[in-house]
Structures are given as C-alpha cells and as structure tokens.
Coordinates of C-alpha atoms in Angstrom, one line a residue:
X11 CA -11.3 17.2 1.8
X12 CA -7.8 18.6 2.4
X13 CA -5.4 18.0 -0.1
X14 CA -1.8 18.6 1.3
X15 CA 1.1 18.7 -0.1
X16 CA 2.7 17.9 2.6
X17 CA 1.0 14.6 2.6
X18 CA 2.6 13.9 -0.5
X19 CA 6.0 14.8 0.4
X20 CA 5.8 12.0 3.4
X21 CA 5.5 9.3 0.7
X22 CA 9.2 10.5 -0.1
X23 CA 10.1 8.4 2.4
X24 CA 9.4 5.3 -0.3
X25 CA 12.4 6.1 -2.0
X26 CA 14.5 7.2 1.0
X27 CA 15.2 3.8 2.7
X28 CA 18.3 5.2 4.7
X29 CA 16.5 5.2 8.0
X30 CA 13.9 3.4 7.6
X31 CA 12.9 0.5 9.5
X32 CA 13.3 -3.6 8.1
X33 CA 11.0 -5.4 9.0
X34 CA 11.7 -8.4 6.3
X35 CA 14.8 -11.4 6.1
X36 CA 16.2 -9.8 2.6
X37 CA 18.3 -12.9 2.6
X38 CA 14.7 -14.0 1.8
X39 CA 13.7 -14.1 -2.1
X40 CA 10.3 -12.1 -2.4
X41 CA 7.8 -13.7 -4.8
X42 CA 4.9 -12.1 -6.6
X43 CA 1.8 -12.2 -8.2
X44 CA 2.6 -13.3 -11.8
X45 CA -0.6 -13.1 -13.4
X46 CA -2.0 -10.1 -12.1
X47 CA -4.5 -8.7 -13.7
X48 CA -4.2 -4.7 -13.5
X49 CA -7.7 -3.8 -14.7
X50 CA -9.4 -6.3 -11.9
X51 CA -7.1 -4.6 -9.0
X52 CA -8.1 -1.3 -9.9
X53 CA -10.9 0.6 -7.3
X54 CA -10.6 0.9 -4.0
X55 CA -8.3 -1.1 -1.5
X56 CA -9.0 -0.4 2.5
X57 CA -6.1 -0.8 4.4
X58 CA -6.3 -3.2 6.7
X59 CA -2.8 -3.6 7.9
X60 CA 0.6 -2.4 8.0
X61 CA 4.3 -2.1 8.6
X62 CA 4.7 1.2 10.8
X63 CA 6.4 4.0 8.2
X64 CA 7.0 7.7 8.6
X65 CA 4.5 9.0 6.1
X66 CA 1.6 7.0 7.5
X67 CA 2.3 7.9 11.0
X68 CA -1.3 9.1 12.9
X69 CA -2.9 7.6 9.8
X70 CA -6.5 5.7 10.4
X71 CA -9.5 5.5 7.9
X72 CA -6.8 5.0 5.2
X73 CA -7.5 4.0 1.4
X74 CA -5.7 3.8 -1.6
X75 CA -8.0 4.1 -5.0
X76 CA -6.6 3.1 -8.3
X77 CA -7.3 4.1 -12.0
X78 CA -6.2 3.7 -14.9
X79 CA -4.5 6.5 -17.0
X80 CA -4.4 7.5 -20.6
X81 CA -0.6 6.5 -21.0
X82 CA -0.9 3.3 -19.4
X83 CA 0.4 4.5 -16.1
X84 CA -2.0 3.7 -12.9
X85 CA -3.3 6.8 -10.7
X86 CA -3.0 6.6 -7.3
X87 CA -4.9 8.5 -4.7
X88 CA -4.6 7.6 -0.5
X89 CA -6.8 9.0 1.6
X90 CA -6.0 8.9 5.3
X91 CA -8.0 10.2 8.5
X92 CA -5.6 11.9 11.1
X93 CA -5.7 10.5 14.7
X94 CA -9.6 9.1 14.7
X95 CA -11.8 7.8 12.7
X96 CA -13.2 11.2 12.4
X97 CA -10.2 13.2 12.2
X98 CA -8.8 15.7 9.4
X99 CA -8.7 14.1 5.8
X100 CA -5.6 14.3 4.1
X101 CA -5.1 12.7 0.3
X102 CA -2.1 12.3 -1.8
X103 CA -2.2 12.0 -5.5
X104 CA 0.4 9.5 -7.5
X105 CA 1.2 7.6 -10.0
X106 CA 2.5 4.2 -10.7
X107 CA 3.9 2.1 -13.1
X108 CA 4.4 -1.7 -13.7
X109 CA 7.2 -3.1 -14.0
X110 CA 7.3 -5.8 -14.1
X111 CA 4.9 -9.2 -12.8
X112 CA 3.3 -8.1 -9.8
X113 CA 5.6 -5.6 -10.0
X114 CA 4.9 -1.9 -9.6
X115 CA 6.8 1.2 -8.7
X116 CA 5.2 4.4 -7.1
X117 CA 6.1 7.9 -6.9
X118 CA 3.7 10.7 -5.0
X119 CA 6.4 13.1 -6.3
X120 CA 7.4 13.1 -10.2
X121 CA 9.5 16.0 -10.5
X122 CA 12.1 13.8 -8.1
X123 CA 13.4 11.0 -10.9
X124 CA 14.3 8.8 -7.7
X125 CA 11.3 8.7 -5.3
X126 CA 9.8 6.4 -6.6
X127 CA 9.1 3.2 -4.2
X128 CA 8.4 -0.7 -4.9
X129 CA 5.2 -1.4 -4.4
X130 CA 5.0 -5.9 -5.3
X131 CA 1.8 -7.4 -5.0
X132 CA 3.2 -10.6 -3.2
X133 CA -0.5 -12.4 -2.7
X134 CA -3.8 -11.7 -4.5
X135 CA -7.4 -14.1 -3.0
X136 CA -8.2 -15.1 -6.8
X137 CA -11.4 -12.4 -6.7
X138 CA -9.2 -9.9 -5.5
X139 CA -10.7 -8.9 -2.4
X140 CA -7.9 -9.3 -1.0
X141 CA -4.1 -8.2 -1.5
X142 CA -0.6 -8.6 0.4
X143 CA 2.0 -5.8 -0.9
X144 CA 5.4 -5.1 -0.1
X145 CA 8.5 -3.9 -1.1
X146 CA 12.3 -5.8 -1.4
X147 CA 13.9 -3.5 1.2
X148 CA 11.5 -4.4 3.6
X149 CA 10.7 -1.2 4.8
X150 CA 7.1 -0.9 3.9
X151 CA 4.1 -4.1 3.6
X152 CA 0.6 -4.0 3.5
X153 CA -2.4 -5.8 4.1
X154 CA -5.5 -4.3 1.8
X155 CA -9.1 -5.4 1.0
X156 CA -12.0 -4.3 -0.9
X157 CA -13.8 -4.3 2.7
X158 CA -13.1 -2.4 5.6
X159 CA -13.0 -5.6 7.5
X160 CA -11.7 -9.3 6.9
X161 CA -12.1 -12.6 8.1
X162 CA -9.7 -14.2 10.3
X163 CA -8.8 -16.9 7.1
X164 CA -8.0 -14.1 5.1
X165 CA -6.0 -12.1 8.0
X166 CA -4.1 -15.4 8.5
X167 CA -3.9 -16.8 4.7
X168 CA -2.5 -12.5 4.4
X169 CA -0.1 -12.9 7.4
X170 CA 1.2 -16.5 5.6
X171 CA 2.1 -14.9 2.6
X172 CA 4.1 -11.7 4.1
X173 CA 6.1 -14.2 6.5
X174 CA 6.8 -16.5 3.0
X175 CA 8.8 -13.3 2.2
X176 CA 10.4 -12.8 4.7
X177 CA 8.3 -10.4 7.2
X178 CA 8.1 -10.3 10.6
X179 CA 4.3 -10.2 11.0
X180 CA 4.7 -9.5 14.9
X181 CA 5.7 -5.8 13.9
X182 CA 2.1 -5.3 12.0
X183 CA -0.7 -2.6 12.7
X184 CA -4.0 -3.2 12.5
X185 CA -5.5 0.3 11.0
X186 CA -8.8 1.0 12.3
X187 CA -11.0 1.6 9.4
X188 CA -14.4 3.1 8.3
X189 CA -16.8 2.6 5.1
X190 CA -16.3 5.1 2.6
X191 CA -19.8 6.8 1.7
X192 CA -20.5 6.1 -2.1

C-alpha cells in the first residue's frame, strides 16, 4: 500500500473553501445527528456516494476507517483506488475531533492550525449501517455504509436526508466500490 503525502495534502482542500464548488441552499439550516454514538460509528465506512471535490478526484474503491485514540480524538484513515477498481492505492492518515452533536471536524494535516474541515453526520439508519455526512459550506457530502453496496431504500431514505439540508442530490457520484479483504 502507497502511502502519499500527497494524498494528504489534497484533503487541504477541506479547509480551503475559496473555489470550491456548493452544492447545498446555505440559506438552508443543516441538522445533525444528536445522539450519536461515537464508539458504534467507529470501523469501516465504504463510500458509496459523493459530492465531486478536488482531493477525491480519480478516486474509486474508497474507504474511510475510524478509531479511537488515546486522547479522545478519532483516527482517521481513507483509502482510495486510482482510476479502477484495481488501480494504485493511496491512504491518508487524520484525525478528527467532535465538536459538537453530530458534529466533527477533520484535519489530514495538523501542523496547519486551519485545515481542518466540517465533517456533520446529518443522518445515521439506527444500526449504523448507514450514514449521510456533510459539511455547512456545502462544498463536500457523502453517502457511506458498512457495505460496499446499498439498497435502493437506503440510497433514497440517504438522498432524503442530504436534500433536507439543502443538497442538490442531482450533482452526486456514485463511487464504484470493492470488498475490502479481512
């Protein structure tokens, strides 16, 4: 596996909204997950969908996998397969930090105080298999699952909650995915 810090540097482009794309109604108020339970969304999240961004661009195959940390802070690692489901692997290492309900902020670059992105869990299915993220500028959202694939309810009750907040779901990408090997 190829770690690059290139990679890591792309996910700059959380905290550098300058540029970036909308693809949410700010005027709408974003809502979020107020009982989430940190421990339970910890693992392994397929992405299933997303809001085109800079730092994802070519990106297939991708996951995010969450720990815990000593100081309370949450590891972050996304893995991502260049081009094809069988292309180059490149990771990036991060960490996050609650901060409030639902509310989480990222960075894939610590020694830079301000890249650090919103990352709001806006919808959680109650067994967590499936999450809706986003962020108030608008310029990032996700779809993720614990599966590679969902079911068109899910894909639906998922779209549902990202237009509640404001997103323009007709600008979402399906990411073609593959199972991780245990």
């Amino acid at each position: 596996m190829i770690r690059s810090g290139l990679f890591a540097l792309m996910f700059l482009a959380l905290a550098v909204p300058a540029s970036a794309k909308v693809y949410r109604d700010r005027s709408v108020a974003m809502t979020t997950v107020q009982d989430l339970e940190v421990e339970r969304y910890l693992g392994l999240w397929y992405e299933i969908a997303r809001f085109p961004n800079r730092f994802e661009k070519g990106c297939v195959g991708v996951t995010a996998e969450y720990g815990l940390l000593e100081d309370g802070q949450i590891s972050v690692t996304n893995t991502c397969r260049e081009e094809t489901l069988n292309g180059q692997v490149r990771q990036a290492e991060g960490k996050a930090r609650i901060e409030g309900p639902g509310q989480l902020s990222v960075t894939f670059v610590p020694w830079l105080p301000f890249a650090r992105g919103d990352y709001w869990v806006l919808g959680l299915r109650a067994d967590y298999s499936v999450a809706v993220v986003g962020a108030p500028r608008g310029s990032t959202g996700w779809i993720l699952a614990r599966t590679p694939e969902i079911s068109a309810a899910d894909r639906n009750w998922a779209e549902s909650v990202l237009q509640k907040n404001g997103y323009d779901t007709g600008q979402l990408t399906y990411i073609p995915q593959v199972e991780i090997a245990e």
